[in-house]
CSV table of C-alpha atoms in Angstrom, one decimal:
chain,number,residue,atom,x,y,z
W,686,UNK,CA,79.6,59.3,67.3
W,687,UNK,CA,78.8,62.1,64.8
W,688,UNK,CA,76.8,64.8,65.5
W,689,UNK,CA,74.5,63.2,62.9
W,690,UNK,CA,73.9,59.9,64.2
W,691,UNK,CA,73.6,60.7,68.0
W,692,UNK,CA,70.9,59.3,69.6
W,693,UNK,CA,68.0,62.2,70.4
W,694,UNK,CA,67.8,63.6,74.0
W,695,UNK,CA,64.9,63.6,76.3
W,696,UNK,CA,63.6,67.2,77.4
W,697,UNK,CA,65.4,67.5,80.5
W,698,UNK,CA,68.6,66.2,79.2
W,699,UNK,CA,68.7,68.5,76.3
W,700,UNK,CA,68.0,71.3,78.8
W,701,UNK,CA,70.9,70.5,81.4
W,702,UNK,CA,73.4,70.4,78.2
W,703,UNK,CA,71.7,73.8,77.2
W,704,UNK,CA,72.2,75.0,80.1
W,705,UNK,CA,75.9,73.7,80.4
W,706,UNK,CA,77.1,74.8,77.5
W,707,UNK,CA,75.4,78.4,78.7
W,708,UNK,CA,77.8,78.9,81.5
W,709,UNK,CA,80.7,77.1,79.5
W,710,UNK,CA,80.0,79.8,77.5
W,711,UNK,CA,79.5,83.3,79.9
W,712,UNK,CA,81.8,81.8,82.0
W,713,UNK,CA,84.6,80.0,80.9
W,714,UNK,CA,83.9,76.9,82.9
W,715,UNK,CA,81.2,74.4,83.4
W,716,UNK,CA,78.6,73.8,86.3
W,717,UNK,CA,79.2,72.1,88.8
W,718,UNK,CA,77.3,68.6,89.6
W,719,UNK,CA,75.5,70.6,92.9
W,720,UNK,CA,74.5,74.3,91.1
W,721,UNK,CA,72.8,71.9,88.2
W,722,UNK,CA,70.6,70.0,90.8
W,723,UNK,CA,70.0,73.4,92.5
W,724,UNK,CA,68.6,74.9,88.9
W,725,UNK,CA,66.5,72.2,88.2
W,726,UNK,CA,65.5,71.1,91.3
W,727,UNK,CA,67.3,67.7,91.4
W,728,UNK,CA,67.9,66.1,94.9
W,729,UNK,CA,69.5,63.1,94.0
W,730,UNK,CA,73.1,63.4,93.3
W,731,UNK,CA,72.4,60.2,91.7
W,732,UNK,CA,69.9,62.6,89.9
W,733,UNK,CA,72.4,65.0,87.6
W,734,UNK,CA,75.1,61.8,87.3
W,735,UNK,CA,72.4,59.9,85.3
W,736,UNK,CA,71.7,62.8,83.3
W,737,UNK,CA,75.0,63.5,82.8
W,738,UNK,CA,76.3,59.8,81.9
W,739,UNK,CA,73.5,59.8,79.5
W,740,UNK,CA,74.6,63.0,77.8
W,741,UNK,CA,77.8,60.9,78.2
W,742,UNK,CA,76.6,57.9,76.1
W,743,UNK,CA,74.5,59.7,73.5
W,744,UNK,CA,77.5,61.5,72.5
W,745,UNK,CA,76.9,64.8,73.7
W,746,UNK,CA,79.6,65.9,76.9
W,747,UNK,CA,82.2,64.2,77.2
W,748,UNK,CA,83.7,64.9,81.3
W,749,UNK,CA,86.8,64.9,83.7
W,750,UNK,CA,87.0,62.1,86.4
W,751,UNK,CA,87.5,63.9,89.8
W,752,UNK,CA,87.2,67.3,88.4
W,753,UNK,CA,84.2,69.0,89.3
W,754,UNK,CA,84.4,71.7,86.9
W,755,UNK,CA,85.6,68.5,84.0
W,756,UNK,CA,82.9,68.7,81.8
W,757,UNK,CA,82.7,69.4,78.4
W,758,UNK,CA,80.4,69.5,75.8
W,759,UNK,CA,81.5,68.3,72.0
W,760,UNK,CA,81.7,70.4,69.8
W,761,UNK,CA,81.8,73.6,71.9
W,762,UNK,CA,84.9,75.7,71.0
W,763,UNK,CA,86.4,76.6,74.7
W,764,UNK,CA,86.5,80.2,75.8
W,765,UNK,CA,90.1,81.8,75.5
W,766,UNK,CA,91.5,84.2,78.0
W,767,UNK,CA,94.1,86.3,77.2
W,768,UNK,CA,96.1,88.6,79.2
W,769,UNK,CA,98.8,91.1,77.2
W,770,UNK,CA,101.3,93.1,78.9
W,771,UNK,CA,103.5,95.5,77.3
W,772,UNK,CA,102.7,97.7,74.4
W,773,UNK,CA,101.9,96.4,71.5
W,774,UNK,CA,103.7,98.7,68.5
C-alpha cells in the first residue's frame, strides 16, 4: 500500500500516530502501549490495541510481536546513534 492510497485516519488515530512518531523522533524508541493509554486517557488495553490494529491495517505502522516498544511508523527514518572511540585525523 503506497502512502498516496492509504485510507484516511480518524482524529484519534491521527493523534496516536503523531504521538508515536514524535516519541520515536525525540527519544529514539516508540512508546509502550501503557504510555499511549496514559497519554490519551484510554482505560482499557483493548482501546490501545484496537487503535494500533487500525493504524497497522491502514498501512501507517508496523509492529514487532512481543516487543514492548516494537512500533514503527512506515516511512519514518529511524534515529541512529553512533558512538566514537578515539580521535579522527
